[in-house]
mmCIF file of N, CA, C and O in Angstrom:
data_model
loop_
_atom_site.group_PDB
_atom_site.id
_atom_site.type_symbol
_atom_site.label_atom_id
_atom_site.label_comp_id
_atom_site.label_asym_id
_atom_site.label_seq_id
_atom_site.Cartn_x
_atom_site.Cartn_y
_atom_site.Cartn_z
ATOM 1 N N MET A 21 328.555 -122.213 -210.972
ATOM 2 C CA MET A 21 327.615 -121.251 -210.819
ATOM 3 C C MET A 21 328.696 -120.502 -210.186
ATOM 4 O O MET A 21 328.818 -120.181 -209.016
ATOM 5 N N GLN A 22 328.571 -119.034 -211.531
ATOM 6 C CA GLN A 22 329.508 -118.150 -210.876
ATOM 7 C C GLN A 22 329.602 -116.852 -210.414
ATOM 8 O O GLN A 22 327.817 -116.654 -211.213
ATOM 9 N N ALA A 23 329.170 -117.125 -208.943
ATOM 10 C CA ALA A 23 328.371 -115.102 -208.325
ATOM 11 C C ALA A 23 328.853 -114.654 -208.891
ATOM 12 O O ALA A 23 330.020 -113.609 -209.603
ATOM 13 N N HIS A 24 328.152 -113.318 -208.925
ATOM 14 C CA HIS A 24 328.729 -111.987 -210.092
ATOM 15 C C HIS A 24 329.037 -111.370 -208.806
ATOM 16 O O HIS A 24 328.374 -110.937 -207.614
ATOM 17 N N ARG A 25 329.946 -110.308 -208.906
ATOM 18 C CA ARG A 25 330.533 -109.623 -207.565
ATOM 19 C C ARG A 25 329.908 -108.003 -207.552
ATOM 20 O O ARG A 25 329.106 -107.857 -208.895
ATOM 21 N N PRO A 26 329.380 -108.196 -206.457
ATOM 22 C CA PRO A 26 328.534 -106.567 -205.713
ATOM 23 C C PRO A 26 328.395 -105.936 -206.602
ATOM 24 O O PRO A 26 327.963 -104.849 -207.347
ATOM 25 N N SER A 27 330.176 -105.009 -207.185
ATOM 26 C CA SER A 27 330.206 -103.711 -207.821
ATOM 27 C C SER A 27 329.704 -104.137 -209.323
ATOM 28 O O SER A 27 328.796 -104.063 -209.798
ATOM 29 N N THR A 28 329.675 -105.171 -210.296
ATOM 30 C CA THR A 28 329.110 -105.225 -211.340
ATOM 31 C C THR A 28 327.549 -105.188 -211.326
ATOM 32 O O THR A 28 327.130 -104.301 -211.893
ATOM 33 N N PHE A 29 326.819 -106.446 -209.987
ATOM 34 C CA PHE A 29 325.287 -105.903 -209.655
ATOM 35 C C PHE A 29 324.932 -104.635 -209.537
ATOM 36 O O PHE A 29 324.112 -104.143 -210.601
ATOM 37 N N THR A 30 325.917 -103.641 -208.803
ATOM 38 C CA THR A 30 325.785 -102.680 -208.654
ATOM 39 C C THR A 30 325.344 -101.124 -210.015
ATOM 40 O O THR A 30 324.554 -100.983 -210.164
ATOM 41 N N PHE A 31 326.277 -101.525 -211.366
ATOM 42 C CA PHE A 31 326.676 -101.133 -212.250
ATOM 43 C C PHE A 31 325.626 -101.426 -212.907
ATOM 44 O O PHE A 31 324.755 -100.200 -213.110
ATOM 45 N N PHE A 32 325.045 -102.949 -213.038
ATOM 46 C CA PHE A 32 323.750 -102.710 -213.684
ATOM 47 C C PHE A 32 323.012 -102.180 -213.424
ATOM 48 O O PHE A 32 321.488 -101.926 -214.653
ATOM 49 N N ILE A 33 321.910 -102.290 -212.116
ATOM 50 C CA ILE A 33 321.038 -101.411 -211.316
ATOM 51 C C ILE A 33 321.202 -99.982 -211.454
ATOM 52 O O ILE A 33 320.129 -99.286 -211.862
ATOM 53 N N PHE A 34 322.422 -99.294 -211.952
ATOM 54 C CA PHE A 34 322.557 -98.087 -211.788
ATOM 55 C C PHE A 34 322.206 -97.693 -213.314
ATOM 56 O O PHE A 34 321.671 -96.723 -213.939
ATOM 57 N N ILE A 35 323.041 -98.657 -214.102
ATOM 58 C CA ILE A 35 322.522 -98.579 -215.387
ATOM 59 C C ILE A 35 321.420 -98.648 -215.872
ATOM 60 O O ILE A 35 320.636 -97.610 -216.916
ATOM 61 N N ALA A 36 320.678 -99.863 -215.001
ATOM 62 C CA ALA A 36 318.579 -99.579 -215.125
ATOM 63 C C ALA A 36 318.381 -98.054 -214.603
ATOM 64 O O ALA A 36 317.035 -97.612 -215.622
ATOM 65 N N GLY A 37 318.597 -97.884 -213.473
ATOM 66 C CA GLY A 37 318.151 -96.836 -213.026
ATOM 67 C C GLY A 37 318.390 -95.030 -213.638
ATOM 68 O O GLY A 37 317.183 -94.936 -214.003
ATOM 69 N N SER A 38 319.347 -95.128 -214.580
ATOM 70 C CA SER A 38 319.444 -94.237 -215.445
ATOM 71 C C SER A 38 318.928 -94.284 -216.109
ATOM 72 O O SER A 38 318.491 -93.335 -216.686
ATOM 73 N N HIS A 39 318.957 -95.116 -216.770
ATOM 74 C CA HIS A 39 317.904 -95.194 -218.309
ATOM 75 C C HIS A 39 316.955 -94.642 -218.044
ATOM 76 O O HIS A 39 315.761 -94.239 -218.621
ATOM 77 N N GLU A 40 316.019 -95.226 -216.934
ATOM 78 C CA GLU A 40 313.871 -95.400 -216.339
ATOM 79 C C GLU A 40 314.446 -93.322 -216.493
ATOM 80 O O GLU A 40 313.445 -92.444 -216.291
ATOM 81 N N LEU A 41 315.531 -92.754 -215.819
ATOM 82 C CA LEU A 41 315.666 -91.573 -215.445
ATOM 83 C C LEU A 41 315.294 -90.756 -216.917
ATOM 84 O O LEU A 41 314.659 -89.729 -216.905
ATOM 85 N N GLU A 42 316.328 -91.182 -217.479
ATOM 86 C CA GLU A 42 316.775 -90.608 -218.322
ATOM 87 C C GLU A 42 315.032 -90.510 -219.327
ATOM 88 O O GLU A 42 315.064 -89.598 -220.223
ATOM 89 N N LYS A 43 314.329 -91.880 -219.547
ATOM 90 C CA LYS A 43 313.486 -91.795 -219.657
ATOM 91 C C LYS A 43 312.088 -90.655 -219.619
ATOM 92 O O LYS A 43 311.549 -89.904 -220.557
ATOM 93 N N ASP A 44 312.336 -90.240 -218.045
ATOM 94 C CA ASP A 44 311.352 -89.801 -217.909
ATOM 95 C C ASP A 44 311.857 -88.783 -217.955
ATOM 96 O O ASP A 44 311.016 -87.229 -218.020
ATOM 97 N N VAL A 45 312.934 -87.396 -218.232
ATOM 98 C CA VAL A 45 313.221 -87.163 -218.298
ATOM 99 C C VAL A 45 312.713 -86.526 -219.664
ATOM 100 O O VAL A 45 312.355 -85.057 -220.141
ATOM 101 N N VAL A 46 313.215 -87.394 -220.954
ATOM 102 C CA VAL A 46 312.757 -87.245 -222.101
ATOM 103 C C VAL A 46 311.062 -86.881 -222.298
ATOM 104 O O VAL A 46 310.268 -85.982 -222.887
ATOM 105 N N LYS A 47 310.811 -87.631 -221.697
ATOM 106 C CA LYS A 47 308.634 -87.555 -221.360
ATOM 107 C C LYS A 47 308.809 -86.145 -221.145
ATOM 108 O O LYS A 47 308.115 -85.510 -221.606
ATOM 109 N N LYS A 48 309.327 -85.654 -219.891
ATOM 110 C CA LYS A 48 309.115 -84.260 -219.345
ATOM 111 C C LYS A 48 309.446 -83.359 -220.678
ATOM 112 O O LYS A 48 308.578 -82.109 -220.545
ATOM 113 N N LYS A 49 310.414 -83.286 -220.996
ATOM 114 C CA LYS A 49 310.694 -81.982 -222.350
ATOM 115 C C LYS A 49 309.901 -82.297 -223.321
ATOM 116 O O LYS A 49 309.295 -81.483 -224.041
ATOM 117 N N MET A 50 309.351 -83.567 -223.558
ATOM 118 C CA MET A 50 308.667 -83.652 -224.624
ATOM 119 C C MET A 50 307.426 -83.319 -224.239
ATOM 120 O O MET A 50 306.250 -82.052 -225.055
ATOM 121 N N LYS A 51 306.486 -82.977 -223.374
ATOM 122 C CA LYS A 51 305.007 -82.760 -222.425
ATOM 123 C C LYS A 51 305.744 -80.942 -222.672
ATOM 124 O O LYS A 51 304.788 -80.778 -223.207
ATOM 125 N N SER A 52 306.492 -80.735 -222.020
ATOM 126 C CA SER A 52 307.084 -79.207 -221.995
ATOM 127 C C SER A 52 307.646 -78.412 -223.803
ATOM 128 O O SER A 52 306.563 -77.574 -223.864
ATOM 129 N N TYR A 53 307.667 -79.587 -224.671
ATOM 130 C CA TYR A 53 307.832 -79.048 -226.018
ATOM 131 C C TYR A 53 306.505 -79.107 -226.547
ATOM 132 O O TYR A 53 305.881 -77.813 -226.354
ATOM 133 N N GLY A 54 305.661 -80.233 -226.459
ATOM 134 C CA GLY A 54 303.813 -79.494 -226.957
ATOM 135 C C GLY A 54 302.973 -78.795 -225.842
ATOM 136 O O GLY A 54 302.273 -78.150 -226.616
ATOM 137 N N LYS A 55 303.261 -78.550 -224.814
ATOM 138 C CA LYS A 55 302.801 -77.573 -223.680
ATOM 139 C C LYS A 55 303.257 -75.867 -224.465
ATOM 140 O O LYS A 55 302.390 -75.188 -225.127
ATOM 141 N N ALA A 56 304.696 -75.720 -225.003
ATOM 142 C CA ALA A 56 305.356 -74.737 -225.464
ATOM 143 C C ALA A 56 304.291 -74.573 -227.221
ATOM 144 O O ALA A 56 304.099 -73.036 -227.385
ATOM 145 N N ASN A 57 304.416 -75.921 -228.224
ATOM 146 C CA ASN A 57 303.214 -75.803 -228.883
ATOM 147 C C ASN A 57 302.395 -75.397 -228.960
ATOM 148 O O ASN A 57 302.292 -74.290 -230.010
ATOM 149 N N THR A 58 301.260 -75.970 -227.853
ATOM 150 C CA THR A 58 299.907 -75.261 -227.670
ATOM 151 C C THR A 58 299.799 -74.587 -227.512
ATOM 152 O O THR A 58 299.307 -73.272 -227.971
ATOM 153 N N GLU A 59 300.771 -73.311 -226.946
ATOM 154 C CA GLU A 59 300.862 -71.839 -226.894
ATOM 155 C C GLU A 59 301.059 -70.996 -226.919
ATOM 156 O O GLU A 59 300.525 -69.970 -227.757
ATOM 157 N N SER A 60 301.868 -71.961 -228.572
ATOM 158 C CA SER A 60 302.446 -70.797 -229.148
ATOM 159 C C SER A 60 300.991 -71.001 -230.279
ATOM 160 O O SER A 60 300.828 -69.698 -230.763
ATOM 161 N N LYS A 61 300.516 -71.982 -230.749
ATOM 162 C CA LYS A 61 299.290 -72.066 -231.341
ATOM 163 C C LYS A 61 298.173 -71.319 -231.151
ATOM 164 O O LYS A 61 297.612 -70.416 -231.989
ATOM 165 N N ILE A 62 298.136 -71.053 -229.461
ATOM 166 C CA ILE A 62 296.827 -70.417 -228.819
ATOM 167 C C ILE A 62 297.648 -68.954 -229.588
ATOM 168 O O ILE A 62 296.440 -67.434 -229.419
ATOM 169 N N VAL A 63 298.778 -68.076 -229.142
ATOM 170 C CA VAL A 63 299.246 -66.600 -229.792
ATOM 171 C C VAL A 63 298.874 -66.512 -231.063
ATOM 172 O O VAL A 63 298.042 -65.595 -230.912
ATOM 173 N N MET A 64 299.408 -67.161 -231.673
ATOM 174 C CA MET A 64 299.547 -67.447 -233.215
ATOM 175 C C MET A 64 297.415 -67.029 -233.657
ATOM 176 O O MET A 64 296.932 -66.078 -234.243
ATOM 177 N N LYS A 65 296.630 -67.892 -233.220
ATOM 178 C CA LYS A 65 295.478 -67.888 -232.908
ATOM 179 C C LYS A 65 295.184 -66.331 -232.564
ATOM 180 O O LYS A 65 294.165 -65.721 -233.132
ATOM 181 N N LYS A 66 294.993 -66.146 -231.065
ATOM 182 C CA LYS A 66 294.808 -65.179 -230.976
ATOM 183 C C LYS A 66 295.375 -63.710 -232.239
ATOM 184 O O LYS A 66 294.000 -62.724 -232.103
ATOM 185 N N SER A 67 296.355 -63.546 -232.199
ATOM 186 C CA SER A 67 296.720 -62.562 -233.106
ATOM 187 C C SER A 67 295.997 -62.701 -234.590
ATOM 188 O O SER A 67 296.009 -61.362 -235.383
ATOM 189 N N ILE A 68 295.483 -63.515 -235.409
ATOM 190 C CA ILE A 68 294.794 -63.937 -236.221
ATOM 191 C C ILE A 68 293.685 -62.813 -235.571
ATOM 192 O O ILE A 68 293.127 -62.244 -236.424
ATOM 193 N N ILE A 69 292.481 -63.121 -235.087
ATOM 194 C CA ILE A 69 291.265 -62.629 -234.581
ATOM 195 C C ILE A 69 291.557 -61.357 -234.103
ATOM 196 O O ILE A 69 290.870 -60.984 -234.592
ATOM 197 N N GLN A 70 292.576 -61.212 -233.403
ATOM 198 C CA GLN A 70 292.485 -59.381 -233.267
ATOM 199 C C GLN A 70 292.809 -59.041 -234.821
ATOM 200 O O GLN A 70 291.754 -57.109 -234.185
ATOM 201 N N SER A 71 293.765 -59.577 -235.738
ATOM 202 C CA SER A 71 293.655 -58.442 -236.775
ATOM 203 C C SER A 71 292.088 -58.573 -237.072
ATOM 204 O O SER A 71 292.313 -57.694 -238.630
ATOM 205 N N GLY A 72 292.110 -60.252 -237.228
ATOM 206 C CA GLY A 72 290.123 -60.273 -238.499
ATOM 207 C C GLY A 72 289.094 -59.188 -237.534
ATOM 208 O O GLY A 72 288.471 -58.293 -238.467
ATOM 209 N N ASP A 73 289.638 -59.151 -235.758
ATOM 210 C CA ASP A 73 288.658 -57.826 -235.469
ATOM 211 C C ASP A 73 289.138 -56.240 -235.991
ATOM 212 O O ASP A 73 287.878 -55.487 -235.765
ATOM 213 N N GLU A 74 290.202 -56.336 -236.069
ATOM 214 C CA GLU A 74 290.675 -55.169 -236.763
ATOM 215 C C GLU A 74 290.579 -54.832 -238.167
ATOM 216 O O GLU A 74 289.709 -53.607 -238.317
ATOM 217 N N ASN A 75 290.492 -55.514 -238.832
ATOM 218 C CA ASN A 75 290.215 -55.189 -239.965
ATOM 219 C C ASN A 75 288.481 -54.821 -240.364
ATOM 220 O O ASN A 75 288.052 -54.358 -241.063
ATOM 221 N N ILE A 76 287.543 -55.901 -239.457
ATOM 222 C CA ILE A 76 286.040 -55.710 -239.258
ATOM 223 C C ILE A 76 285.632 -54.464 -238.683
ATOM 224 O O ILE A 76 285.028 -53.364 -239.456
ATOM 225 N N GLN A 77 286.419 -53.865 -237.889
ATOM 226 C CA GLN A 77 286.353 -52.393 -237.607
ATOM 227 C C GLN A 77 286.674 -51.680 -238.439
ATOM 228 O O GLN A 77 285.892 -50.746 -238.687
ATOM 229 N N LEU A 78 288.120 -51.660 -239.228
ATOM 230 C CA LEU A 78 288.280 -50.861 -240.382
ATOM 231 C C LEU A 78 286.902 -50.505 -241.495
ATOM 232 O O LEU A 78 286.345 -49.643 -241.680
ATOM 233 N N TYR A 79 286.449 -52.139 -241.377
ATOM 234 C CA TYR A 79 285.540 -51.958 -242.593
ATOM 235 C C TYR A 79 284.113 -51.667 -242.069
ATOM 236 O O TYR A 79 283.613 -50.832 -242.942
ATOM 237 N N GLN A 80 283.990 -51.634 -241.239
ATOM 238 C CA GLN A 80 282.848 -50.997 -240.803
ATOM 239 C C GLN A 80 282.612 -49.823 -240.390
ATOM 240 O O GLN A 80 282.151 -48.858 -240.909
ATOM 241 N N ASP A 81 283.796 -48.649 -240.180
ATOM 242 C CA ASP A 81 284.105 -47.374 -239.705
ATOM 243 C C ASP A 81 283.902 -47.019 -241.188
ATOM 244 O O ASP A 81 283.337 -45.969 -241.764
ATOM 245 N N ASP A 82 284.462 -47.394 -242.813
ATOM 246 C CA ASP A 82 284.444 -47.276 -244.258
ATOM 247 C C ASP A 82 283.224 -47.386 -244.482
ATOM 248 O O ASP A 82 282.418 -46.446 -245.006
ATOM 249 N N GLN A 83 282.372 -48.331 -243.469
ATOM 250 C CA GLN A 83 281.135 -48.384 -244.186
ATOM 251 C C GLN A 83 280.421 -47.366 -243.644
ATOM 252 O O GLN A 83 279.477 -46.702 -244.466
ATOM 253 N N ASN A 84 280.330 -46.756 -242.535
ATOM 254 C CA ASN A 84 279.955 -45.818 -241.762
ATOM 255 C C ASN A 84 279.901 -44.457 -242.107
ATOM 256 O O ASN A 84 279.149 -43.621 -242.485
ATOM 257 N N SER A 85 281.159 -44.293 -243.018
ATOM 258 C CA SER A 85 281.937 -43.155 -243.582
ATOM 259 C C SER A 85 280.936 -43.135 -244.666
ATOM 260 O O SER A 85 280.752 -41.835 -244.760
ATOM 261 N N LEU A 86 281.536 -44.466 -245.824
ATOM 262 C CA LEU A 86 280.103 -43.600 -246.693
ATOM 263 C C LEU A 86 278.971 -43.937 -246.721
ATOM 264 O O LEU A 86 278.335 -43.183 -247.318
ATOM 265 N N GLN A 87 278.387 -44.180 -245.416
ATOM 266 C CA GLN A 87 276.905 -43.959 -245.842
ATOM 267 C C GLN A 87 277.252 -42.621 -245.332
ATOM 268 O O GLN A 87 275.630 -42.045 -245.775
ATOM 269 N N GLU A 88 277.759 -42.017 -243.999
ATOM 270 C CA GLU A 88 277.356 -40.492 -243.984
ATOM 271 C C GLU A 88 277.468 -39.807 -245.209
ATOM 272 O O GLU A 88 276.828 -38.724 -245.387
ATOM 273 N N LYS A 89 278.377 -39.932 -246.103
ATOM 274 C CA LYS A 89 278.554 -38.924 -247.153
ATOM 275 C C LYS A 89 277.019 -39.245 -248.215
ATOM 276 O O LYS A 89 277.055 -37.968 -248.729
ATOM 277 N N LEU A 90 276.609 -40.527 -248.346
ATOM 278 C CA LEU A 90 275.780 -40.358 -248.868
ATOM 279 C C LEU A 90 274.641 -39.794 -248.787
ATOM 280 O O LEU A 90 273.924 -39.728 -249.058
ATOM 281 N N GLN A 91 274.289 -39.872 -247.256
ATOM 282 C CA GLN A 91 273.129 -39.223 -246.996
ATOM 283 C C GLN A 91 273.435 -38.083 -247.174
ATOM 284 O O GLN A 91 272.179 -36.765 -247.974
ATOM 285 N N LYS A 92 274.762 -37.123 -246.924
ATOM 286 C CA LYS A 92 274.946 -35.961 -247.479
ATOM 287 C C LYS A 92 274.813 -35.364 -248.977
ATOM 288 O O LYS A 92 273.806 -34.487 -249.180
ATOM 289 N N LEU A 93 274.973 -36.588 -249.712
ATOM 290 C CA LEU A 93 274.287 -36.335 -250.745
ATOM 291 C C LEU A 93 273.422 -36.161 -251.578
ATOM 292 O O LEU A 93 272.663 -35.698 -251.968
ATOM 293 N N ASN A 94 272.586 -36.909 -250.807
ATOM 294 C CA ASN A 94 271.060 -36.776 -250.821
ATOM 295 C C ASN A 94 270.416 -35.783 -250.140
ATOM 296 O O ASN A 94 269.648 -35.194 -250.873
ATOM 297 N N GLU A 95 270.948 -35.397 -249.301
ATOM 298 C CA GLU A 95 270.151 -33.844 -249.066
ATOM 299 C C GLU A 95 270.729 -32.835 -250.055
ATOM 300 O O GLU A 95 269.831 -32.156 -250.183
ATOM 301 N N LYS A 96 271.981 -32.799 -250.305
ATOM 302 C CA LYS A 96 272.103 -31.703 -251.523
ATOM 303 C C LYS A 96 271.671 -31.733 -253.019
ATOM 304 O O LYS A 96 270.623 -30.986 -253.456
ATOM 305 N N GLN A 97 271.057 -33.249 -252.787
ATOM 306 C CA GLN A 97 270.510 -33.298 -254.299
ATOM 307 C C GLN A 97 268.765 -32.714 -254.023
ATOM 308 O O GLN A 97 268.233 -32.067 -254.175
ATOM 309 N N GLN A 98 268.160 -33.127 -252.837
ATOM 310 C CA GLN A 98 267.201 -33.127 -253.019
ATOM 311 C C GLN A 98 267.356 -31.328 -252.500
ATOM 312 O O GLN A 98 265.832 -30.903 -253.154
ATOM 313 N N GLY A 99 267.811 -30.464 -251.986
ATOM 314 C CA GLY A 99 268.449 -29.084 -251.669
ATOM 315 C C GLY A 99 268.077 -28.407 -253.072
ATOM 316 O O GLY A 99 267.519 -27.174 -253.310
ATOM 317 N N LEU A 100 269.127 -29.133 -253.795
ATOM 318 C CA LEU A 100 268.880 -28.644 -255.307
ATOM 319 C C LEU A 100 267.584 -28.455 -256.036
ATOM 320 O O LEU A 100 267.131 -28.327 -256.892
ATOM 321 N N ALA A 101 267.000 -29.914 -255.696
ATOM 322 C CA ALA A 101 265.921 -30.271 -256.580
ATOM 323 C C ALA A 101 264.738 -29.182 -256.298
ATOM 324 O O ALA A 101 263.150 -29.179 -257.002
ATOM 325 N N MET A 102 265.279 -28.489 -255.009
ATOM 326 C CA MET A 102 263.952 -27.613 -253.962
ATOM 327 C C MET A 102 264.420 -26.561 -254.939
ATOM 328 O O MET A 102 263.256 -25.580 -255.217
ATOM 329 N N ARG A 103 265.289 -26.032 -255.470
ATOM 330 C CA ARG A 103 265.425 -24.510 -256.129
ATOM 331 C C ARG A 103 264.675 -24.818 -257.255
ATOM 332 O O ARG A 103 263.949 -24.616 -258.143
#
């Protein structure tokens, strides 16, 4: 049986260790990508919600304006009816 030279054994240990380090780096990158993807989705959802809130506010402002105009028209109509 032939004994392996120490340099060959060391080389295989280095390769195995480097493979584990590579796997760890890939795992960290994937975790970072997942985190960035989640953060991006949160930002988009917040933007959509804010846009929706702004649209609701515009709708409420329009509704209030129309109610005020309707009230003024009713007052004018009552004033004309009393003449």
